Coordinates of C-alpha atoms and ligand atoms in Angstrom, one line a residue:
M187 CA -21.3 -23.7 -55.7
T188 CA -23.4 -20.7 -57.1
T189 CA -21.7 -18.6 -59.7
P190 CA -20.5 -15.5 -57.8
Q191 CA -21.5 -12.1 -59.0
T192 CA -18.4 -9.9 -59.4
R193 CA -18.0 -6.2 -59.8
T194 CA -16.1 -6.7 -63.1
G195 CA -18.2 -9.6 -64.5
I196 CA -15.1 -11.7 -64.6
V197 CA -15.5 -15.1 -62.8
W198 CA -12.4 -16.8 -61.6
E199 CA -13.0 -20.5 -61.5
Y200 CA -10.6 -22.6 -59.3
A201 CA -9.1 -25.8 -60.6
P202 CA -8.9 -28.5 -57.9
A203 CA -5.7 -28.3 -55.9
P204 CA -5.7 -31.5 -53.8
E205 CA -3.0 -32.0 -51.2
S206 CA -1.4 -35.4 -51.6
S207 CA -1.8 -37.9 -48.8
A208 CA 0.8 -40.3 -50.3
H209 CA 3.5 -39.1 -47.9
V210 CA 1.5 -40.0 -44.8
R211 CA 2.9 -42.9 -42.8
L212 CA -0.1 -44.1 -40.9
R213 CA -0.2 -47.6 -39.3
G214 CA -3.2 -49.8 -39.8
S215 CA -3.7 -50.0 -36.0
Y216 CA -2.5 -48.0 -33.0
G217 CA -2.1 -49.2 -29.4
L218 CA -2.2 -47.1 -26.3
F219 CA 1.0 -45.0 -25.7
I220 CA 2.0 -45.9 -22.1
G221 CA 5.4 -46.0 -20.5
G222 CA 7.1 -44.8 -23.7
E223 CA 5.7 -47.7 -25.9
F224 CA 2.6 -48.6 -27.9
R225 CA 0.7 -51.3 -26.0
D226 CA -2.3 -53.4 -26.6
P227 CA -5.2 -52.5 -24.3
L228 CA -5.6 -54.5 -21.1
D229 CA -9.4 -54.0 -20.8
G230 CA -10.1 -51.4 -23.5
T231 CA -11.4 -51.9 -27.0
R232 CA -10.4 -51.1 -30.6
V233 CA -12.4 -48.6 -32.7
A234 CA -11.9 -47.4 -36.3
T235 CA -11.4 -43.7 -36.7
V236 CA -13.4 -42.4 -39.7
N237 CA -12.7 -39.6 -42.2
P238 CA -15.8 -37.4 -41.9
A239 CA -15.5 -36.2 -45.5
T240 CA -15.7 -39.7 -46.9
E241 CA -17.1 -41.8 -44.0
E242 CA -14.2 -44.2 -44.8
P243 CA -12.2 -45.7 -41.9
I244 CA -8.6 -44.4 -41.7
A245 CA -7.0 -46.6 -39.0
E246 CA -7.9 -48.7 -36.0
V247 CA -7.2 -47.1 -32.6
A248 CA -7.2 -48.7 -29.1
F249 CA -9.5 -47.0 -26.6
A250 CA -8.3 -47.3 -23.0
G251 CA -10.3 -49.1 -20.3
P252 CA -9.9 -48.6 -16.5
A253 CA -7.0 -51.0 -16.1
D254 CA -5.2 -49.2 -19.0
L255 CA -5.7 -45.8 -17.3
R256 CA -4.4 -47.2 -14.1
A257 CA -1.3 -48.4 -15.9
A258 CA -0.8 -45.1 -17.7
V259 CA -1.1 -43.1 -14.4
E260 CA 1.3 -45.5 -12.6
A261 CA 3.8 -45.1 -15.4
A262 CA 3.5 -41.4 -15.3
R263 CA 3.8 -41.4 -11.5
A264 CA 6.9 -43.5 -11.6
A265 CA 8.5 -41.2 -14.2
Q266 CA 7.6 -37.9 -12.5
P267 CA 10.4 -37.5 -9.9
G268 CA 13.1 -38.3 -12.5
W269 CA 11.5 -35.8 -14.9
A270 CA 11.1 -33.1 -12.3
G271 CA 14.7 -33.8 -11.1
L272 CA 16.3 -33.2 -14.5
P273 CA 18.1 -29.9 -14.8
A274 CA 15.4 -27.5 -16.1
L275 CA 17.5 -26.7 -19.1
D276 CA 17.4 -30.3 -20.2
R277 CA 13.6 -30.5 -19.8
G278 CA 13.5 -27.5 -22.1
K279 CA 15.7 -29.2 -24.6
Y280 CA 13.3 -32.2 -24.8
L281 CA 10.4 -29.8 -25.5
F282 CA 12.5 -27.9 -28.0
R283 CA 13.2 -31.3 -29.8
I284 CA 9.5 -32.1 -29.9
A285 CA 8.8 -28.7 -31.4
R286 CA 11.4 -29.3 -34.1
L287 CA 10.1 -32.8 -34.9
I288 CA 6.6 -31.4 -35.2
Q289 CA 8.0 -28.9 -37.7
E290 CA 9.8 -31.7 -39.6
R291 CA 6.6 -33.7 -39.9
A292 CA 4.3 -30.7 -40.3
R293 CA 3.0 -31.6 -43.8
E294 CA 2.1 -35.1 -42.7
L295 CA 0.5 -33.9 -39.4
A296 CA -1.6 -31.3 -41.3
V297 CA -2.9 -33.9 -43.8
V298 CA -3.7 -36.4 -41.0
E299 CA -5.4 -33.6 -39.0
S300 CA -7.6 -32.8 -42.0
M301 CA -8.3 -36.5 -42.8
D302 CA -9.3 -37.4 -39.2
G303 CA -11.2 -34.2 -38.4
G304 CA -12.5 -32.7 -41.6
K305 CA -10.9 -29.3 -41.4
P306 CA -9.5 -27.6 -44.5
V307 CA -5.8 -28.5 -45.0
R308 CA -5.1 -24.8 -45.5
E309 CA -6.0 -24.3 -41.8
S310 CA -4.3 -27.3 -40.4
R311 CA -1.2 -26.4 -42.5
D312 CA -1.2 -22.7 -41.7
V313 CA -2.7 -22.6 -38.2
D314 CA -3.0 -25.8 -36.2
I315 CA 0.4 -27.4 -36.8
P316 CA 2.6 -24.3 -36.7
L317 CA 0.9 -23.1 -33.6
A318 CA 1.3 -26.5 -31.9
A319 CA 5.0 -26.3 -32.6
A320 CA 5.1 -22.7 -31.4
H321 CA 3.6 -23.8 -28.1
F322 CA 6.3 -26.4 -27.5
F323 CA 8.9 -23.8 -28.5
H324 CA 7.4 -21.2 -26.2
Y325 CA 7.3 -23.5 -23.1
A326 CA 10.7 -25.0 -23.9
G327 CA 11.9 -21.4 -23.2
W328 CA 10.0 -21.2 -19.9
A329 CA 11.3 -24.5 -18.5
D330 CA 14.3 -22.9 -16.7
K331 CA 12.6 -19.6 -15.9
L332 CA 9.5 -20.9 -14.1
S333 CA 9.8 -18.7 -11.0
Y334 CA 10.0 -15.6 -13.2
G335 CA 6.6 -16.6 -14.6
V336 CA 5.0 -16.4 -11.2
G337 CA 6.5 -13.2 -9.8
G338 CA 9.8 -14.7 -8.5
R339 CA 8.2 -17.1 -6.0
E340 CA 9.4 -20.7 -5.3
V341 CA 7.7 -23.3 -7.5
A342 CA 7.3 -27.0 -7.6
P343 CA 5.4 -29.3 -10.0
L344 CA 2.1 -30.8 -9.0
G345 CA 2.8 -34.4 -10.1
V346 CA 0.7 -36.3 -12.7
A347 CA -1.6 -34.2 -14.9
A348 CA -4.7 -35.8 -16.4
Q349 CA -5.6 -33.9 -19.6
I350 CA -8.7 -34.2 -21.8
V351 CA -9.0 -32.4 -25.2
P352 CA -11.8 -32.0 -27.7
W353 CA -11.9 -32.8 -31.5
N354 CA -11.9 -29.3 -33.0
F355 CA -8.1 -28.6 -32.7
P356 CA -6.8 -32.0 -31.8
L357 CA -3.0 -31.5 -31.9
L358 CA -3.1 -27.8 -31.0
M359 CA -5.2 -28.5 -27.9
A360 CA -2.9 -31.3 -26.9
A361 CA 0.1 -28.9 -27.3
W362 CA -1.7 -26.3 -25.2
K363 CA -1.9 -28.8 -22.4
L364 CA 1.2 -30.9 -22.7
A365 CA 3.8 -28.2 -23.3
P366 CA 3.3 -26.2 -20.0
A367 CA 2.6 -29.3 -17.9
L368 CA 5.9 -30.9 -19.0
A369 CA 7.9 -27.6 -18.8
C370 CA 6.8 -27.3 -15.2
G371 CA 8.2 -30.8 -14.3
N372 CA 4.8 -32.7 -14.3
T373 CA 4.2 -35.9 -16.3
A374 CA 1.0 -36.1 -18.3
V375 CA -1.7 -38.6 -19.3
L376 CA -3.6 -37.1 -22.3
K377 CA -6.9 -38.3 -23.6
P378 CA -7.7 -37.2 -27.2
A379 CA -11.3 -37.0 -28.4
E380 CA -12.9 -40.1 -29.7
T381 CA -13.2 -38.8 -33.3
T382 CA -9.7 -37.4 -33.7
P383 CA -7.0 -39.5 -32.0
L384 CA -4.5 -39.7 -34.8
T385 CA -2.3 -36.6 -34.5
A386 CA -1.9 -37.3 -30.8
L387 CA -0.7 -40.8 -31.6
L388 CA 1.7 -39.3 -34.1
L389 CA 2.9 -37.0 -31.4
A390 CA 3.6 -40.1 -29.3
E391 CA 5.8 -41.3 -32.1
I392 CA 7.5 -38.0 -32.1
C393 CA 8.1 -38.3 -28.3
Q394 CA 9.8 -41.7 -29.0
E395 CA 12.0 -40.1 -31.7
A396 CA 12.8 -37.3 -29.3
E397 CA 13.8 -39.9 -26.7
L398 CA 11.5 -38.4 -24.1
P399 CA 12.0 -40.4 -21.0
E400 CA 9.5 -43.3 -20.7
G401 CA 6.3 -42.5 -18.9
V402 CA 6.6 -38.7 -19.1
M403 CA 3.7 -38.5 -21.6
A404 CA 0.9 -41.1 -22.1
I405 CA -1.6 -40.9 -24.9
V406 CA -4.8 -42.8 -24.0
P407 CA -7.5 -42.4 -26.7
G408 CA -11.1 -43.1 -25.7
D409 CA -14.6 -41.7 -25.5
G410 CA -16.4 -40.0 -22.7
R411 CA -16.3 -43.1 -20.5
T412 CA -12.5 -43.1 -20.7
G413 CA -12.4 -39.4 -19.8
A414 CA -14.8 -39.9 -16.9
A415 CA -12.7 -42.8 -15.6
L416 CA -9.4 -40.8 -16.0
V417 CA -10.6 -37.8 -13.9
R418 CA -11.7 -40.3 -11.2
E419 CA -8.3 -42.1 -11.1
P420 CA -6.9 -41.8 -7.6
G421 CA -3.3 -41.3 -8.7
I422 CA -3.7 -38.0 -10.5
D423 CA -2.7 -34.6 -9.1
K424 CA -4.2 -32.2 -11.6
V425 CA -7.0 -32.2 -14.2
A426 CA -7.1 -29.9 -17.3
F427 CA -10.1 -30.2 -19.5
T428 CA -11.2 -28.5 -22.7
G429 CA -14.6 -29.3 -24.0
S430 CA -18.3 -28.7 -23.4
T431 CA -19.7 -26.9 -20.4
A432 CA -21.9 -29.8 -19.5
V433 CA -18.9 -32.2 -19.3
G434 CA -16.9 -29.5 -17.4
K435 CA -19.6 -29.4 -14.7
D436 CA -19.6 -33.2 -14.5
I437 CA -15.8 -33.2 -14.0
Q438 CA -16.0 -30.4 -11.4
A439 CA -18.6 -32.5 -9.5
A440 CA -16.4 -35.6 -9.8
L441 CA -13.5 -33.8 -8.2
A442 CA -15.5 -32.2 -5.4
G443 CA -13.8 -33.0 -2.0
R444 CA -10.5 -33.9 -3.6
A445 CA -7.4 -31.7 -3.5
V446 CA -6.9 -31.9 -7.3
P447 CA -6.6 -28.5 -9.0
L448 CA -8.8 -28.1 -12.1
T449 CA -8.7 -25.9 -15.1
L450 CA -11.7 -25.8 -17.4
E451 CA -11.7 -24.4 -21.0
L452 CA -15.4 -24.7 -22.0
G453 CA -17.9 -23.5 -24.5
G454 CA -18.8 -20.0 -25.7
K455 CA -21.3 -17.9 -27.6
S456 CA -19.0 -15.0 -28.4
A457 CA -20.2 -11.6 -29.6
N458 CA -18.6 -10.0 -32.6
V459 CA -19.6 -6.3 -32.4
V460 CA -19.5 -4.2 -35.5
F461 CA -19.9 -0.4 -35.0
E462 CA -21.1 1.9 -37.8
D463 CA -17.6 3.6 -38.0
A464 CA -15.8 0.3 -38.7
A465 CA -14.0 -0.4 -41.9
L466 CA -16.9 -2.5 -43.1
D467 CA -15.2 -4.6 -45.8
Q468 CA -12.5 -5.5 -43.3
A469 CA -15.1 -6.3 -40.7
V470 CA -16.9 -8.6 -43.1
E471 CA -13.6 -10.6 -43.6
G472 CA -13.3 -10.7 -39.8
I473 CA -16.9 -11.9 -39.4
V474 CA -16.3 -14.7 -42.0
N475 CA -13.0 -15.7 -40.3
G476 CA -14.8 -15.5 -36.9
I477 CA -17.6 -17.9 -37.7
F478 CA -16.6 -20.0 -40.7
F479 CA -13.0 -20.8 -39.7
N480 CA -12.9 -24.6 -38.9
Q481 CA -16.6 -24.9 -39.9
G482 CA -17.4 -22.9 -36.8
H483 CA -16.1 -25.7 -34.6
V484 CA -14.3 -23.1 -32.6
C485 CA -15.0 -22.5 -28.9
C486 CA -14.4 -18.7 -29.4
A487 CA -16.3 -18.5 -32.7
G488 CA -17.9 -15.1 -33.3
S489 CA -21.3 -16.8 -33.5
R490 CA -23.4 -13.8 -32.2
L491 CA -22.9 -11.0 -34.7
L492 CA -24.0 -7.7 -33.2
I493 CA -24.3 -5.0 -35.9
Q494 CA -25.1 -1.3 -35.3
E495 CA -28.5 -0.7 -36.8
S496 CA -27.5 2.1 -39.2
V497 CA -25.2 -0.2 -41.1
A498 CA -26.9 -3.6 -40.5
E499 CA -28.5 -3.9 -43.9
Q500 CA -25.2 -2.9 -45.7
V501 CA -23.1 -5.4 -43.6
I502 CA -25.5 -8.2 -44.1
A503 CA -25.6 -7.7 -47.8
K504 CA -21.8 -7.7 -48.0
L505 CA -21.6 -10.7 -45.7
W506 CA -24.1 -12.7 -47.8
A507 CA -22.2 -11.8 -51.0
R508 CA -18.9 -12.9 -49.4
M509 CA -20.5 -16.1 -48.1
G510 CA -21.5 -17.0 -51.6
R511 CA -17.8 -17.2 -52.5
L512 CA -16.8 -19.6 -49.7
R513 CA -15.6 -22.8 -51.2
V514 CA -17.2 -25.7 -49.3
G515 CA -15.9 -29.3 -49.9
D516 CA -12.9 -31.6 -49.8
P517 CA -10.8 -30.7 -46.8
L518 CA -7.7 -31.9 -48.6
D519 CA -8.2 -29.3 -51.4
K520 CA -6.0 -26.4 -50.8
N521 CA -8.7 -24.0 -52.0
T522 CA -11.3 -25.2 -49.6
D523 CA -12.6 -22.6 -47.0
V524 CA -15.2 -24.8 -45.2
G525 CA -14.6 -28.5 -44.8
A526 CA -16.6 -31.4 -43.4
I527 CA -18.5 -31.4 -40.1
N528 CA -16.5 -33.5 -37.6
S529 CA -19.0 -36.2 -37.0
R530 CA -22.6 -37.4 -37.7
E531 CA -23.5 -36.5 -34.0
Q532 CA -22.2 -32.9 -34.4
L533 CA -24.1 -32.5 -37.7
E534 CA -27.3 -33.6 -36.0
R535 CA -26.7 -31.1 -33.2
I536 CA -26.3 -28.3 -35.8
E537 CA -29.4 -29.4 -37.7
E538 CA -31.4 -29.5 -34.5
L539 CA -30.5 -26.0 -33.5
V540 CA -30.9 -24.6 -37.0
S541 CA -34.5 -26.0 -37.2
A542 CA -35.1 -24.5 -33.7
G543 CA -34.0 -21.1 -35.1
E544 CA -36.5 -21.4 -38.0
G545 CA -39.2 -22.7 -35.7
E546 CA -38.7 -19.7 -33.4
G547 CA -39.2 -17.3 -36.3
A548 CA -35.7 -16.2 -37.3
V549 CA -35.0 -15.9 -41.0
R550 CA -32.5 -18.5 -42.4
R551 CA -30.3 -18.1 -45.4
S552 CA -28.0 -21.0 -46.3
V553 CA -25.5 -20.7 -49.2
A554 CA -26.6 -22.8 -52.2
C555 CA -23.6 -24.9 -52.7
E556 CA -23.1 -28.4 -54.0
L557 CA -22.2 -30.7 -51.1
P558 CA -20.5 -34.0 -51.6
E559 CA -22.8 -37.0 -51.5
R560 CA -20.9 -38.9 -48.8
G561 CA -19.6 -37.4 -45.5
Y562 CA -21.0 -34.8 -43.1
W563 CA -21.6 -31.3 -44.5
F564 CA -23.4 -28.2 -43.6
A565 CA -23.7 -25.1 -45.9
P566 CA -22.6 -21.8 -44.4
T567 CA -25.7 -20.2 -42.8
L568 CA -26.8 -16.8 -41.7
F569 CA -29.8 -16.0 -39.5
T570 CA -31.4 -12.6 -39.3
E571 CA -34.5 -11.4 -37.4
V572 CA -33.0 -13.1 -34.4
A573 CA -34.3 -12.2 -30.9
P574 CA -32.0 -12.3 -27.9
A575 CA -34.0 -15.1 -26.3
H576 CA -34.0 -17.4 -29.4
R577 CA -32.0 -20.6 -28.8
I578 CA -29.7 -19.8 -31.7
A579 CA -28.8 -16.5 -29.9
V580 CA -28.1 -18.3 -26.6
E581 CA -26.8 -21.8 -27.2
E582 CA -23.5 -22.8 -28.8
I583 CA -24.2 -24.3 -32.2
F584 CA -20.5 -25.2 -32.9
G585 CA -21.1 -25.1 -36.7
P586 CA -21.0 -22.7 -39.6
V587 CA -24.0 -20.7 -38.5
V588 CA -24.0 -17.0 -37.5
S589 CA -26.9 -15.3 -35.7
V590 CA -27.3 -11.6 -36.4
L591 CA -28.6 -9.2 -33.8
T592 CA -28.6 -5.4 -34.0
F593 CA -28.1 -2.5 -31.5
R594 CA -28.4 1.3 -31.6
T595 CA -26.0 2.6 -28.9
Q596 CA -22.7 1.6 -27.4
A597 CA -24.3 0.8 -24.1
E598 CA -26.8 -1.4 -25.8
A599 CA -24.0 -3.3 -27.6
I600 CA -22.2 -3.9 -24.3
Q601 CA -25.4 -5.0 -22.6
K602 CA -26.4 -7.4 -25.4
A603 CA -22.8 -8.8 -25.7
N604 CA -22.7 -9.5 -22.0
A605 CA -26.2 -11.1 -21.9
S606 CA -24.8 -14.6 -22.1
P607 CA -24.0 -17.4 -19.7
Y608 CA -20.7 -17.7 -21.5
G609 CA -17.7 -15.3 -21.5
L610 CA -14.9 -16.7 -23.7
A611 CA -14.2 -14.2 -26.4
A612 CA -15.5 -11.2 -28.3
G613 CA -14.6 -9.0 -31.2
V614 CA -14.9 -5.2 -31.6
W615 CA -14.9 -3.4 -34.9
T616 CA -14.5 0.3 -34.9
D617 CA -12.3 3.0 -36.4
K618 CA -12.0 4.8 -33.0
G619 CA -9.2 3.6 -30.8
A620 CA -10.7 5.0 -27.6
K621 CA -14.1 3.4 -28.3
A622 CA -12.4 0.0 -29.0
F623 CA -10.7 0.1 -25.6
E624 CA -13.7 1.3 -23.7
V625 CA -15.9 -1.4 -25.1
A626 CA -13.3 -4.1 -24.8
S627 CA -12.8 -3.3 -21.1
A628 CA -16.6 -3.5 -20.5
L629 CA -17.0 -6.9 -22.2
Q630 CA -17.1 -10.0 -19.9
A631 CA -14.8 -12.1 -22.0
G632 CA -11.4 -13.7 -21.6
V633 CA -10.2 -12.5 -25.0
V634 CA -11.3 -9.4 -26.9
W635 CA -10.0 -8.9 -30.4
Q636 CA -10.0 -5.4 -31.9
N637 CA -10.5 -5.1 -35.6
T638 CA -9.5 -8.8 -36.0
Y639 CA -10.7 -12.2 -34.9
N640 CA -9.4 -15.7 -34.1
R641 CA -5.8 -14.6 -33.7
F642 CA -3.8 -16.9 -31.4
D643 CA -0.3 -16.7 -30.0
P644 CA 1.5 -19.0 -27.6
S645 CA 2.6 -16.0 -25.5
A646 CA -1.0 -14.7 -25.0
A647 CA -3.2 -16.1 -22.3
F648 CA -6.5 -17.7 -23.4
G649 CA -9.4 -18.7 -21.2
G650 CA -12.9 -17.8 -20.1
Y651 CA -15.2 -16.2 -17.6
K652 CA -18.6 -17.4 -16.3
E653 CA -19.7 -20.8 -17.9
S654 CA -16.7 -20.7 -20.3
G655 CA -14.5 -22.0 -17.5
F656 CA -11.5 -20.8 -15.5
G657 CA -7.8 -21.0 -15.6
R658 CA -5.6 -19.7 -18.4
E659 CA -3.6 -21.5 -21.1
G660 CA -0.8 -19.8 -23.0
G661 CA 2.0 -17.4 -22.0
P662 CA 3.4 -17.2 -18.4
A663 CA -0.3 -17.4 -17.1
G664 CA -0.4 -20.9 -18.6
L665 CA 2.4 -22.1 -16.2
R666 CA 0.4 -21.2 -13.0
P667 CA -2.1 -24.1 -13.3
Y668 CA 0.8 -26.6 -13.3
L669 CA 2.8 -25.3 -10.4
R670 CA 2.6 -25.3 -6.6
V671 CA 3.7 -21.8 -5.7
S672 CA 5.0 -20.9 -2.3
Ligands
NAD199 P1 -17.2 -32.8 -25.1 O1 -17.2 -32.1 -23.7 O2 -18.3 -33.7 -25.4 O3 -15.9 -33.6 -25.2 C1 -14.6 -33.1 -24.9 C2 -13.7 -34.2 -24.4 O4 -14.2 -34.7 -23.2 C3 -13.6 -35.4 -25.4 O5 -12.3 -35.9 -25.3 C4 -14.6 -36.4 -24.7 O6 -14.3 -37.7 -25.0 C5 -14.4 -36.1 -23.3 N1 -15.5 -36.4 -22.4 C6 -16.8 -36.6 -22.8 N2 -17.6 -36.9 -21.7 C7 -16.7 -36.9 -20.6 C8 -16.9 -37.1 -19.2 N3 -18.1 -37.3 -18.7 N4 -15.8 -37.0 -18.4 C9 -14.6 -36.7 -18.9 N5 -14.4 -36.5 -20.2 C10 -15.4 -36.6 -21.1 O7 -17.0 -31.6 -26.1 P2 -16.9 -31.7 -27.6 O8 -18.2 -31.8 -28.2 O9 -15.9 -32.8 -28.0 O10 -16.1 -30.3 -28.0 C11 -16.8 -29.2 -28.2 C12 -16.8 -28.3 -27.0 O11 -15.5 -28.0 -26.6 C13 -17.5 -27.0 -27.3 O12 -18.4 -26.7 -26.3 C14 -16.4 -26.0 -27.3 O13 -16.7 -24.7 -27.1 C15 -15.4 -26.6 -26.3 N6 -14.1 -26.1 -26.6 C16 -13.6 -25.2 -25.7 C17 -12.3 -24.6 -25.9 C18 -11.7 -23.6 -25.0 O14 -10.5 -23.4 -25.0 N7 -12.5 -23.0 -24.1 C19 -11.5 -25.1 -27.0 C20 -12.1 -26.0 -27.8 C21 -13.3 -26.5 -27.6

């Protein structure tokens, strides 16, 4: 790490503050969680899950094959009428119990999430795990009030929900999907991402501890082939997918002609718009949080930074100085701001797009920090002189890389922010309340943050427009995709 220049000349060095992993109770090997028990795969395989910060294997995990998926769907189908037939208050109690058990095992879940995925433990401890518990608490409360969530109409569950999640927020994305599905009386078969299956498997243990009826929730790790087979299973009644736009399109095509409702939470290239009247130091903190949170592996990351020309130089100088103070390294160190890139493949994807940015003529600045010798790392990076047509201004990089564009007027800011095939999120930084609302209502994005970024709450709906997908997760809107409403 470079020695930061400070206003006072005093440099505060940090001592290492490693979080212990001694309390973590991981097994050497995990089966598939089907029918309330861990089973050996029938026709699947076993794969080691690797710590991206060390490249060391953590545990062996079963990946489901087609026969395993059939068994999981059959178990979920058999359990569904009983689950839907429970008094709604009792379904809520199970979810409440799961939420409490997540809280009880929060420290362990946070450490495992950081070991398996590379994210700083400060984030898994303060964001991922508390929010996952909060989603179960939230939907526990909805279980006996479903019709109030849909305007007082009659509701019924859909049946068996097939759910596929990505690797960037493994337990949190699982909670976003499982909690509303179960609250509505559906049963669920969830496929975690291939690089981050562990916290979902710990959630399976939590379900056992909560005595969730057998078959109500199945956890079937696997790669893209497992996901592709799951959405093609004849016994499913609903598909909910979070991941890339390319895979979302493939799933949509696979479901064509079938009466299986679909929700897609896909990629993004979200604009973070800074006006000249904004509190600039506060905006810089928001920009950092918007793009470097979780190494930029965030679907709604503020990866297109639009700055009003009159303050662009000033904001870029402040941002660059702030970036020099980011602590990059061991995800289990409590001082770390930017952890490991999730996988070698993702690192290669980032490197490829960054070289494309340089090749197209944008100016790259990467923080000069010491990166560990093993593992997958990418230094926080800023691109200036970016043209709207450059690949780094259009494509999702999904890494700690921000592309800066400028604008002169409010109209130009709106036009540039909306010039994207995506429409997931956006940020607006201004001191003027009326301007913030005016701009926010003109932006084509599912979520618009004002003078903040990357804030999440289980009671708030989240989802996209355009190629960022359709359907909403969170709040009462998140019940709708799991209900038949008459
Ligand atoms: P990905 O689409 O490659 O994988 C996501 C999941 O889909 C994984 O579990 C994977 O195994 C599975 N999968 C892969 N191919 C499949 C197929 N053909 N059929 C069914 N399932 C398949 O995405 P990723 O690289 O793991 O995740 C990053 C992407 O996810 C980014 O584009 C990001 O923006 C998006 N994302 C969106 C949201 C949101 O809420 N909108 C949230 C998080 C991530």
